[in-house]
Amino acid sequence: MTAANHNHYILAFDQASEADFPKMGGKCASLARMIAAGVAVPAGFAVLTDAYAEFLDISGLKPVLQGIIDSIEIGNVADEAMKAAAIREKICSTPLPSRIEASIRSAYVDMSPSDDLPVAVRSSATAEDLPDASFAGQQDTYLWVTGADDVVKQVRACWASLFNARAISYRAKNNLGQLEVLMSVAVQKMVNAKAAGVAMTLDPINGDRTKIVIDSAFGLGEPVVSGEITPDNFVVEKVMMQVTKRRIAEKDHELVADRALRRTVDRVIEPERRTLPSLSDGEVIAVAGLAKSLERKMGCPQDVEWAIDADLPDGANLVALQSRPETVWSQKKAQAPAKTYAMGIEGVLGTLMSPLSAKS
């Protein structure tokens, strides 16, 4: 199910080219890149940065927001939170230009003629998912959104989430600009996940690239990504593709879809299922295989969000929701030569011989 393109505001993921990526933001560009590489990704479209930029210009919001931004005392948590809330209220209460709203509605109706297809509405800022900017998770995602009215509403809410206090502070400290950072929004068919989580194509503890580390839980993956729950953890040896470690957590709740209520709900897991693994060994290897393939296609270690769709048949039910470059160890690797030079050979040898060096 593919959304058609609607003038310069909308672009279907499977119709995007490399030239389009700057207007799609990190998340949408990643989705388009994965689809082009043959990876199973839920269908959808991007509301391009042109829509957000034009919204600011036509509405007259830009000078208003700039005035509030200029008054923020960066580092003053209370002031950041108060001013950020004021900016978000301005964005959420300002109507969209009619042609932008009509384009979003038309693209959603192409996906859902009956106006009831559940979708995820996901922020995709131009400064996120970069190898040198740990920006992921700073803007909002809205799950199980149904109907064109709510899609339009949540697109605007995603734009507003550019201005939560944490994101404002992060951009200020990293000289990324405030109004200069633009926002695309992904509107994507919702996955009815029976299990979901993240996979990293290196060990996040020590940077070991021979390992794939998977965190998984029942239901949708948002509680795993946000750190709200303790997930199951699996370690897979990357060459032989064998599970070498597994730690099964006690999982007392899961985020699932309630079709009758047309939203997600936090559901208590029955006691007999709480200590069961959220993935079979075969599913662990399938997730590891997906992550390994994405690392090869993207050319660097990846941080992958994935889900197993309960509505799809076994063997065709694993989908990728996001793949971004891993940032922590890639940055350490880039900094290592300069650090080594500054320390001198004696300092380097002392560090290598230290019993603590393996833990640093």
mmCIF file of C-alpha atoms in Angstrom:
data_model
loop_
_atom_site.group_PDB
_atom_site.id
_atom_site.type_symbol
_atom_site.label_atom_id
_atom_site.label_comp_id
_atom_site.label_asym_id
_atom_site.label_seq_id
_atom_site.Cartn_x
_atom_site.Cartn_y
_atom_site.Cartn_z
ATOM 1 C CA MET A 1 0.000 0.000 0.000
ATOM 2 C CA THR A 2 1.765 3.117 -1.223
ATOM 3 C CA ALA A 3 0.878 6.765 -0.858
ATOM 4 C CA ALA A 4 1.088 8.790 -4.040
ATOM 5 C CA ASN A 5 3.112 11.981 -4.092
ATOM 6 C CA HIS A 6 1.129 15.184 -3.489
ATOM 7 C CA ASN A 7 3.012 18.238 -4.826
ATOM 8 C CA HIS A 8 6.179 19.231 -2.975
ATOM 9 C CA TYR A 9 4.876 18.522 0.549
ATOM 10 C CA ILE A 10 4.495 14.727 0.398
ATOM 11 C CA LEU A 11 6.777 11.924 -0.772
ATOM 12 C CA ALA A 12 6.109 8.184 -0.529
ATOM 13 C CA PHE A 13 9.036 6.283 0.999
ATOM 14 C CA ASP A 14 9.277 3.897 -1.945
ATOM 15 C CA GLN A 15 9.443 6.759 -4.450
ATOM 16 C CA ALA A 16 12.250 8.697 -2.771
ATOM 17 C CA SER A 17 15.727 9.078 -4.222
ATOM 18 C CA GLU A 18 19.015 10.184 -2.667
ATOM 19 C CA ALA A 19 18.331 13.740 -3.845
ATOM 20 C CA ASP A 20 15.168 13.826 -1.705
ATOM 21 C CA PHE A 21 16.828 12.804 1.563
ATOM 22 C CA PRO A 22 17.765 16.316 2.798
ATOM 23 C CA LYS A 23 14.048 17.205 2.901
ATOM 24 C CA MET A 24 13.044 13.943 4.616
ATOM 25 C CA GLY A 25 15.009 14.187 7.856
ATOM 26 C CA GLY A 26 17.051 11.360 9.303
ATOM 27 C CA LYS A 27 14.261 8.912 10.082
ATOM 28 C CA CYS A 28 12.335 9.210 6.812
ATOM 29 C CA ALA A 29 15.515 9.086 4.744
ATOM 30 C CA SER A 30 16.561 5.928 6.579
ATOM 31 C CA LEU A 31 13.178 4.306 5.877
ATOM 32 C CA ALA A 32 13.426 5.186 2.187
ATOM 33 C CA ARG A 33 17.006 3.943 2.009
ATOM 34 C CA MET A 34 16.047 0.617 3.600
ATOM 35 C CA ILE A 35 13.132 0.116 1.198
ATOM 36 C CA ALA A 36 15.432 0.839 -1.764
ATOM 37 C CA ALA A 37 17.827 -1.783 -0.402
ATOM 38 C CA GLY A 38 15.068 -4.421 -0.327
ATOM 39 C CA VAL A 39 14.456 -4.408 3.439
ATOM 40 C CA ALA A 40 10.919 -5.123 4.695
ATOM 41 C CA VAL A 41 9.601 -1.789 5.998
ATOM 42 C CA PRO A 42 5.958 -0.797 6.661
ATOM 43 C CA ALA A 43 4.628 1.429 3.866
ATOM 44 C CA GLY A 44 4.093 5.139 4.287
ATOM 45 C CA PHE A 45 5.047 8.652 3.289
ATOM 46 C CA ALA A 46 7.041 11.646 4.458
ATOM 47 C CA VAL A 47 5.577 15.080 5.083
ATOM 48 C CA LEU A 48 8.631 16.941 3.795
ATOM 49 C CA THR A 49 10.467 19.785 5.513
ATOM 50 C CA ASP A 50 9.007 22.189 2.945
ATOM 51 C CA ALA A 51 5.642 21.811 4.687
ATOM 52 C CA TYR A 52 7.080 22.748 8.097
ATOM 53 C CA ALA A 53 9.116 25.659 6.706
ATOM 54 C CA GLU A 54 6.129 27.039 4.795
ATOM 55 C CA PHE A 55 3.903 26.638 7.866
ATOM 56 C CA LEU A 56 6.290 28.844 9.868
ATOM 57 C CA ASP A 57 6.535 31.457 7.114
ATOM 58 C CA ILE A 58 2.880 31.751 6.100
ATOM 59 C CA SER A 59 1.556 31.675 9.673
ATOM 60 C CA GLY A 60 3.865 34.473 10.800
ATOM 61 C CA LEU A 61 5.141 32.231 13.592
ATOM 62 C CA LYS A 62 8.849 32.518 12.795
ATOM 63 C CA PRO A 63 9.513 35.953 14.390
ATOM 64 C CA VAL A 64 7.266 35.078 17.319
ATOM 65 C CA LEU A 65 9.137 31.870 18.025
ATOM 66 C CA GLN A 66 12.509 33.562 17.510
ATOM 67 C CA GLY A 67 11.611 36.122 20.144
ATOM 68 C CA ILE A 68 10.834 33.394 22.681
ATOM 69 C CA ILE A 69 13.983 31.464 21.738
ATOM 70 C CA ASP A 70 16.176 34.544 22.191
ATOM 71 C CA SER A 71 14.781 35.007 25.694
ATOM 72 C CA ILE A 72 15.630 31.475 26.882
ATOM 73 C CA GLU A 73 18.283 31.236 29.575
ATOM 74 C CA ILE A 74 20.108 28.093 28.428
ATOM 75 C CA GLY A 75 21.067 25.971 31.435
ATOM 76 C CA ASN A 76 18.182 27.282 33.539
ATOM 77 C CA VAL A 77 15.983 24.181 33.546
ATOM 78 C CA ALA A 78 12.839 25.943 34.729
ATOM 79 C CA ASP A 79 13.167 28.719 32.152
ATOM 80 C CA GLU A 80 13.880 26.236 29.362
ATOM 81 C CA ALA A 81 10.792 24.209 30.269
ATOM 82 C CA MET A 82 8.515 27.271 30.494
ATOM 83 C CA LYS A 83 9.667 28.814 27.203
ATOM 84 C CA ALA A 84 9.609 25.436 25.427
ATOM 85 C CA ALA A 85 5.991 24.910 26.498
ATOM 86 C CA ALA A 86 5.074 28.359 25.201
ATOM 87 C CA ILE A 87 6.629 27.606 21.793
ATOM 88 C CA ARG A 88 4.835 24.265 21.515
ATOM 89 C CA GLU A 89 1.499 25.871 22.400
ATOM 90 C CA LYS A 90 1.975 28.458 19.655
ATOM 91 C CA ILE A 91 2.657 25.760 17.051
ATOM 92 C CA CYS A 92 -0.186 23.454 18.126
ATOM 93 C CA SER A 93 -2.774 26.241 18.197
ATOM 94 C CA THR A 94 -1.893 27.698 14.786
ATOM 95 C CA PRO A 95 -3.925 26.324 11.833
ATOM 96 C CA LEU A 96 -2.076 24.729 8.935
ATOM 97 C CA PRO A 97 -2.149 26.452 5.535
ATOM 98 C CA SER A 98 -5.020 24.858 3.623
ATOM 99 C CA ARG A 99 -2.879 23.424 0.811
ATOM 100 C CA ILE A 100 -0.545 21.705 3.274
ATOM 101 C CA GLU A 101 -3.416 20.213 5.261
ATOM 102 C CA ALA A 102 -5.133 19.061 2.049
ATOM 103 C CA SER A 103 -1.932 17.321 0.901
ATOM 104 C CA ILE A 104 -1.551 15.416 4.186
ATOM 105 C CA ARG A 105 -5.203 14.373 4.159
ATOM 106 C CA SER A 106 -5.034 13.237 0.532
ATOM 107 C CA ALA A 107 -1.878 11.175 1.117
ATOM 108 C CA TYR A 108 -3.454 9.420 4.111
ATOM 109 C CA VAL A 109 -6.668 8.705 2.170
ATOM 110 C CA ASP A 110 -4.548 7.097 -0.568
ATOM 111 C CA MET A 111 -3.291 4.675 2.100
ATOM 112 C CA SER A 112 -6.667 4.343 3.784
ATOM 113 C CA PRO A 113 -9.730 4.997 1.604
ATOM 114 C CA SER A 114 -11.921 4.020 4.577
ATOM 115 C CA ASP A 115 -10.145 6.604 6.792
ATOM 116 C CA ASP A 116 -9.426 4.084 9.544
ATOM 117 C CA LEU A 117 -5.970 2.594 8.864
ATOM 118 C CA PRO A 118 -3.841 2.784 12.038
ATOM 119 C CA VAL A 119 -0.562 4.587 11.405
ATOM 120 C CA ALA A 120 2.445 5.723 13.375
ATOM 121 C CA VAL A 121 3.211 9.438 13.057
ATOM 122 C CA ARG A 122 6.928 9.859 13.703
ATOM 123 C CA SER A 123 9.179 12.914 13.941
ATOM 124 C CA SER A 124 12.100 13.086 11.504
ATOM 125 C CA ALA A 125 14.272 16.141 12.166
ATOM 126 C CA THR A 126 17.065 17.155 9.802
ATOM 127 C CA ALA A 127 19.635 17.000 12.635
ATOM 128 C CA GLU A 128 18.748 13.539 13.941
ATOM 129 C CA ASP A 129 20.310 10.159 13.169
ATOM 130 C CA LEU A 130 23.616 11.724 12.137
ATOM 131 C CA PRO A 131 26.833 9.818 12.957
ATOM 132 C CA ASP A 132 28.131 12.776 14.990
ATOM 133 C CA ALA A 133 24.877 13.876 16.665
ATOM 134 C CA SER A 134 23.087 11.695 19.220
ATOM 135 C CA PHE A 135 19.723 13.256 18.487
ATOM 136 C CA ALA A 136 17.507 10.176 18.419
ATOM 137 C CA GLY A 137 14.495 10.101 20.708
ATOM 138 C CA GLN A 138 14.343 13.844 21.355
ATOM 139 C CA GLN A 139 11.162 14.382 19.323
ATOM 140 C CA ASP A 140 7.791 12.692 19.545
ATOM 141 C CA THR A 141 6.182 9.630 17.984
ATOM 142 C CA TYR A 142 2.432 8.955 18.066
ATOM 143 C CA LEU A 143 1.227 5.366 17.707
ATOM 144 C CA TRP A 144 -2.026 3.882 16.435
ATOM 145 C CA VAL A 145 -3.277 7.134 14.945
ATOM 146 C CA THR A 146 -6.451 6.639 12.876
ATOM 147 C CA GLY A 147 -8.314 9.026 10.602
ATOM 148 C CA ALA A 148 -7.126 12.011 8.597
ATOM 149 C CA ASP A 149 -8.164 14.480 11.321
ATOM 150 C CA ASP A 150 -5.847 12.894 13.880
ATOM 151 C CA VAL A 151 -3.027 12.448 11.370
ATOM 152 C CA VAL A 152 -3.046 16.191 10.649
ATOM 153 C CA LYS A 153 -3.172 16.933 14.371
ATOM 154 C CA GLN A 154 -0.221 14.675 15.169
ATOM 155 C CA VAL A 155 1.895 15.967 12.282
ATOM 156 C CA ARG A 156 1.648 19.400 13.869
ATOM 157 C CA ALA A 157 2.392 17.879 17.285
ATOM 158 C CA CYS A 158 5.577 16.360 15.836
ATOM 159 C CA TRP A 159 6.615 19.791 14.569
ATOM 160 C CA ALA A 160 5.980 21.211 18.029
ATOM 161 C CA SER A 161 8.109 18.504 19.633
ATOM 162 C CA LEU A 162 11.175 20.085 18.012
ATOM 163 C CA PHE A 163 10.880 22.501 20.897
ATOM 164 C CA ASN A 164 10.850 20.352 23.990
ATOM 165 C CA ALA A 165 13.294 21.652 26.586
ATOM 166 C CA ARG A 166 15.777 18.822 26.127
ATOM 167 C CA ALA A 167 16.012 19.349 22.360
ATOM 168 C CA ILE A 168 16.377 23.121 22.694
ATOM 169 C CA SER A 169 19.205 22.690 25.200
ATOM 170 C CA TYR A 170 20.906 20.017 23.075
ATOM 171 C CA ARG A 171 20.836 22.167 19.937
ATOM 172 C CA ALA A 172 22.137 25.209 21.817
ATOM 173 C CA LYS A 173 25.060 23.281 23.321
ATOM 174 C CA ASN A 174 25.932 21.707 19.950
ATOM 175 C CA ASN A 175 25.491 24.902 17.892
ATOM 176 C CA LEU A 176 22.848 23.301 15.669
ATOM 177 C CA GLY A 177 20.557 26.324 15.586
ATOM 178 C CA GLN A 178 16.902 26.347 16.627
ATOM 179 C CA LEU A 179 14.687 27.461 13.743
ATOM 180 C CA GLU A 180 17.405 26.275 11.345
ATOM 181 C CA VAL A 181 16.649 22.635 12.217
ATOM 182 C CA LEU A 182 13.686 21.535 10.115
ATOM 183 C CA MET A 183 11.212 18.729 10.651
ATOM 184 C CA SER A 184 9.869 16.092 8.303
ATOM 185 C CA VAL A 185 7.245 13.671 9.600
ATOM 186 C CA ALA A 186 6.817 9.977 8.778
ATOM 187 C CA VAL A 187 3.287 8.632 8.423
ATOM 188 C CA GLN A 188 3.653 4.865 8.358
ATOM 189 C CA LYS A 189 1.383 1.831 8.524
ATOM 190 C CA MET A 190 1.191 0.678 12.131
ATOM 191 C CA VAL A 191 2.705 -2.670 13.071
ATOM 192 C CA ASN A 192 0.656 -4.931 15.340
ATOM 193 C CA ALA A 193 3.755 -6.146 17.154
ATOM 194 C CA LYS A 194 3.788 -9.352 19.160
ATOM 195 C CA ALA A 195 7.409 -8.559 20.041
ATOM 196 C CA ALA A 196 9.706 -5.655 19.274
ATOM 197 C CA GLY A 197 12.883 -3.975 20.342
ATOM 198 C CA VAL A 198 16.322 -2.813 19.259
ATOM 199 C CA ALA A 199 19.420 -4.523 17.879
ATOM 200 C CA MET A 200 22.932 -3.104 17.812
ATOM 201 C CA THR A 201 25.576 -4.495 15.494
ATOM 202 C CA LEU A 202 28.250 -4.113 18.136
ATOM 203 C CA ASP A 203 28.359 -4.623 21.884
ATOM 204 C CA PRO A 204 27.282 -1.275 23.412
ATOM 205 C CA ILE A 205 29.282 -2.054 26.556
ATOM 206 C CA ASN A 206 32.712 -2.461 24.970
ATOM 207 C CA GLY A 207 32.293 -1.755 21.247
ATOM 208 C CA ASP A 208 32.995 -5.361 20.188
ATOM 209 C CA ARG A 209 31.967 -5.539 16.517
ATOM 210 C CA THR A 210 31.929 -9.348 16.481
ATOM 211 C CA LYS A 211 28.678 -9.270 18.473
ATOM 212 C CA ILE A 212 25.069 -8.313 17.787
ATOM 213 C CA VAL A 213 23.156 -7.334 20.936
ATOM 214 C CA ILE A 214 19.357 -7.502 20.941
ATOM 215 C CA ASP A 215 16.911 -6.087 23.487
ATOM 216 C CA SER A 216 13.372 -7.395 23.139
ATOM 217 C CA ALA A 217 9.992 -7.376 24.876
ATOM 218 C CA PHE A 218 6.417 -8.399 24.190
ATOM 219 C CA GLY A 219 4.239 -5.913 22.323
ATOM 220 C CA LEU A 220 5.359 -2.652 20.761
ATOM 221 C CA GLY A 221 8.950 -1.525 21.133
ATOM 222 C CA GLU A 222 8.471 1.970 22.550
ATOM 223 C CA PRO A 223 8.967 0.867 26.206
ATOM 224 C CA VAL A 224 12.252 -0.794 25.171
ATOM 225 C CA VAL A 225 13.501 2.222 23.222
ATOM 226 C CA SER A 226 12.553 4.638 26.002
ATOM 227 C CA GLY A 227 13.997 2.466 28.784
ATOM 228 C CA GLU A 228 10.657 2.125 30.581
ATOM 229 C CA ILE A 229 11.046 -1.638 31.016
ATOM 230 C CA THR A 230 13.836 -4.136 31.510
ATOM 231 C CA PRO A 231 13.882 -6.139 28.271
ATOM 232 C CA ASP A 232 15.119 -9.585 27.407
ATOM 233 C CA ASN A 233 18.726 -9.434 26.216
ATOM 234 C CA PHE A 234 20.381 -11.673 23.647
ATOM 235 C CA VAL A 235 23.960 -11.676 22.353
ATOM 236 C CA VAL A 236 24.653 -13.235 18.947
ATOM 237 C CA GLU A 237 28.105 -14.031 17.554
ATOM 238 C CA LYS A 238 28.131 -12.201 14.232
ATOM 239 C CA VAL A 239 30.124 -14.630 12.038
ATOM 240 C CA MET A 240 28.671 -17.981 13.110
ATOM 241 C CA MET A 241 25.270 -16.417 13.904
ATOM 242 C CA GLN A 242 24.866 -18.302 17.162
ATOM 243 C CA VAL A 243 23.215 -17.108 20.369
ATOM 244 C CA THR A 244 26.015 -16.945 22.944
ATOM 245 C CA LYS A 245 24.180 -15.258 25.826
ATOM 246 C CA ARG A 246 20.576 -14.748 26.831
ATOM 247 C CA ARG A 247 19.058 -12.990 29.824
ATOM 248 C CA ILE A 248 15.281 -13.289 30.171
ATOM 249 C CA ALA A 249 13.714 -10.511 32.227
ATOM 250 C CA GLU A 250 10.466 -10.676 34.149
ATOM 251 C CA LYS A 251 8.120 -8.564 32.050
ATOM 252 C CA ASP A 252 4.990 -7.444 33.886
ATOM 253 C CA HIS A 253 3.388 -5.215 31.222
ATOM 254 C CA GLU A 254 3.347 -4.651 27.469
ATOM 255 C CA LEU A 255 2.290 -1.853 25.131
ATOM 256 C CA VAL A 256 -0.285 -3.245 22.696
ATOM 257 C CA ALA A 257 -2.987 -2.044 20.323
ATOM 258 C CA ASP A 258 -6.598 -1.903 21.450
ATOM 259 C CA ARG A 259 -8.515 -2.013 18.184
ATOM 260 C CA ALA A 260 -11.854 -1.190 19.810
ATOM 261 C CA LEU A 261 -10.464 1.939 21.487
ATOM 262 C CA ARG A 262 -8.316 2.739 18.400
ATOM 263 C CA ARG A 263 -5.228 3.423 20.478
ATOM 264 C CA THR A 264 -2.391 1.732 22.312
ATOM 265 C CA VAL A 265 -2.833 0.566 25.898
ATOM 266 C CA ASP A 266 -0.459 -0.586 28.609
ATOM 267 C CA ARG A 267 -1.597 -4.137 29.410
ATOM 268 C CA VAL A 268 -0.619 -6.282 32.391
ATOM 269 C CA ILE A 269 1.026 -9.545 31.301
ATOM 270 C CA GLU A 270 -0.441 -12.674 32.826
ATOM 271 C CA PRO A 271 1.900 -14.221 35.464
ATOM 272 C CA GLU A 272 2.593 -17.441 33.521
ATOM 273 C CA ARG A 273 3.948 -15.467 30.546
ATOM 274 C CA ARG A 274 6.109 -12.928 32.377
ATOM 275 C CA THR A 275 9.295 -15.006 32.465
ATOM 276 C CA LEU A 276 8.940 -16.507 28.999
ATOM 277 C CA PRO A 277 11.370 -15.242 26.326
ATOM 278 C CA SER A 278 9.846 -12.644 24.031
ATOM 279 C CA LEU A 279 11.697 -14.228 21.088
ATOM 280 C CA SER A 280 12.382 -17.815 20.090
ATOM 281 C CA ASP A 281 15.976 -18.680 19.171
ATOM 282 C CA GLY A 282 14.938 -18.707 15.526
ATOM 283 C CA GLU A 283 13.494 -15.199 15.862
ATOM 284 C CA VAL A 284 16.647 -14.005 17.632
ATOM 285 C CA ILE A 285 18.752 -15.196 14.703
ATOM 286 C CA ALA A 286 16.329 -13.602 12.222
ATOM 287 C CA VAL A 287 16.605 -10.237 14.016
ATOM 288 C CA ALA A 288 20.383 -10.586 14.127
ATOM 289 C CA GLY A 289 20.400 -11.387 10.419
ATOM 290 C CA LEU A 290 18.358 -8.267 9.671
ATOM 291 C CA ALA A 291 20.718 -6.097 11.729
ATOM 292 C CA LYS A 292 23.812 -7.640 10.119
ATOM 293 C CA SER A 293 22.358 -7.054 6.666
ATOM 294 C CA LEU A 294 21.614 -3.415 7.485
ATOM 295 C CA GLU A 295 25.149 -2.870 8.771
ATOM 296 C CA ARG A 296 26.491 -4.212 5.484
ATOM 297 C CA LYS A 297 24.091 -2.113 3.385
ATOM 298 C CA MET A 298 24.655 1.104 5.335
ATOM 299 C CA GLY A 299 28.411 0.692 5.661
ATOM 300 C CA CYS A 300 28.788 1.222 9.419
ATOM 301 C CA PRO A 301 27.555 -0.189 12.770
ATOM 302 C CA GLN A 302 23.803 0.265 13.151
ATOM 303 C CA ASP A 303 21.230 0.781 15.883
ATOM 304 C CA VAL A 304 18.134 -0.960 14.520
ATOM 305 C CA GLU A 305 14.507 -0.796 15.686
ATOM 306 C CA TRP A 306 12.487 -3.841 14.581
ATOM 307 C CA ALA A 307 9.189 -5.592 15.221
ATOM 308 C CA ILE A 308 7.520 -8.931 14.594
ATOM 309 C CA ASP A 309 4.074 -8.280 13.158
ATOM 310 C CA ALA A 310 1.369 -10.570 14.551
ATOM 311 C CA ASP A 311 -0.752 -9.956 11.442
ATOM 312 C CA LEU A 312 1.846 -11.407 9.042
ATOM 313 C CA PRO A 313 2.777 -15.082 8.514
ATOM 314 C CA ASP A 314 5.847 -16.623 10.131
ATOM 315 C CA GLY A 315 8.914 -16.072 8.017
ATOM 316 C CA ALA A 316 7.541 -12.825 6.587
ATOM 317 C CA ASN A 317 6.647 -11.046 9.812
ATOM 318 C CA LEU A 318 9.951 -9.359 10.751
ATOM 319 C CA VAL A 319 10.056 -5.689 9.742
ATOM 320 C CA ALA A 320 12.565 -2.898 10.231
ATOM 321 C CA LEU A 321 11.207 0.309 11.748
ATOM 322 C CA GLN A 322 14.398 2.343 11.865
ATOM 323 C CA SER A 323 18.140 1.990 11.342
ATOM 324 C CA ARG A 324 20.554 4.700 12.364
ATOM 325 C CA PRO A 325 24.345 4.849 12.670
ATOM 326 C CA GLU A 326 25.656 3.850 16.079
ATOM 327 C CA THR A 327 27.154 6.977 17.656
ATOM 328 C CA VAL A 328 28.937 6.203 20.936
ATOM 329 C CA TRP A 329 31.704 3.859 19.776
ATOM 330 C CA SER A 330 32.090 5.462 16.361
ATOM 331 C CA GLN A 331 32.818 8.767 18.091
ATOM 332 C CA LYS A 332 35.299 7.137 20.453
ATOM 333 C CA LYS A 333 37.091 5.557 17.507
ATOM 334 C CA ALA A 334 37.322 8.915 15.737
ATOM 335 C CA GLN A 335 38.736 10.555 18.874
ATOM 336 C CA ALA A 336 41.280 7.807 19.627
ATOM 337 C CA PRO A 337 44.191 8.977 17.389
ATOM 338 C CA ALA A 338 44.187 12.485 18.866
ATOM 339 C CA LYS A 339 43.982 11.088 22.390
ATOM 340 C CA THR A 340 46.842 8.658 21.751
ATOM 341 C CA TYR A 341 49.069 11.443 20.401
ATOM 342 C CA ALA A 342 48.344 13.649 23.380
ATOM 343 C CA MET A 343 49.074 10.880 25.901
ATOM 344 C CA GLY A 344 52.418 9.848 24.411
ATOM 345 C CA ILE A 345 53.681 6.310 24.145
ATOM 346 C CA GLU A 346 54.285 5.876 27.873
ATOM 347 C CA GLY A 347 50.743 6.902 28.686
ATOM 348 C CA VAL A 348 49.332 4.577 26.050
ATOM 349 C CA LEU A 349 51.318 1.607 27.355
ATOM 350 C CA GLY A 350 50.258 2.382 30.901
ATOM 351 C CA THR A 351 46.597 2.454 29.840
ATOM 352 C CA LEU A 352 46.856 -0.811 27.916
ATOM 353 C CA MET A 353 48.464 -2.561 30.894
ATOM 354 C CA SER A 354 45.936 -1.238 33.397
ATOM 355 C CA PRO A 355 43.460 -3.891 34.639
ATOM 356 C CA LEU A 356 40.751 -1.242 34.399
ATOM 357 C CA SER A 357 41.316 -0.476 30.741
ATOM 358 C CA ALA A 358 39.001 -3.249 29.562
ATOM 359 C CA LYS A 359 36.174 -1.645 31.515
ATOM 360 C CA SER A 360 36.696 1.924 30.350
#
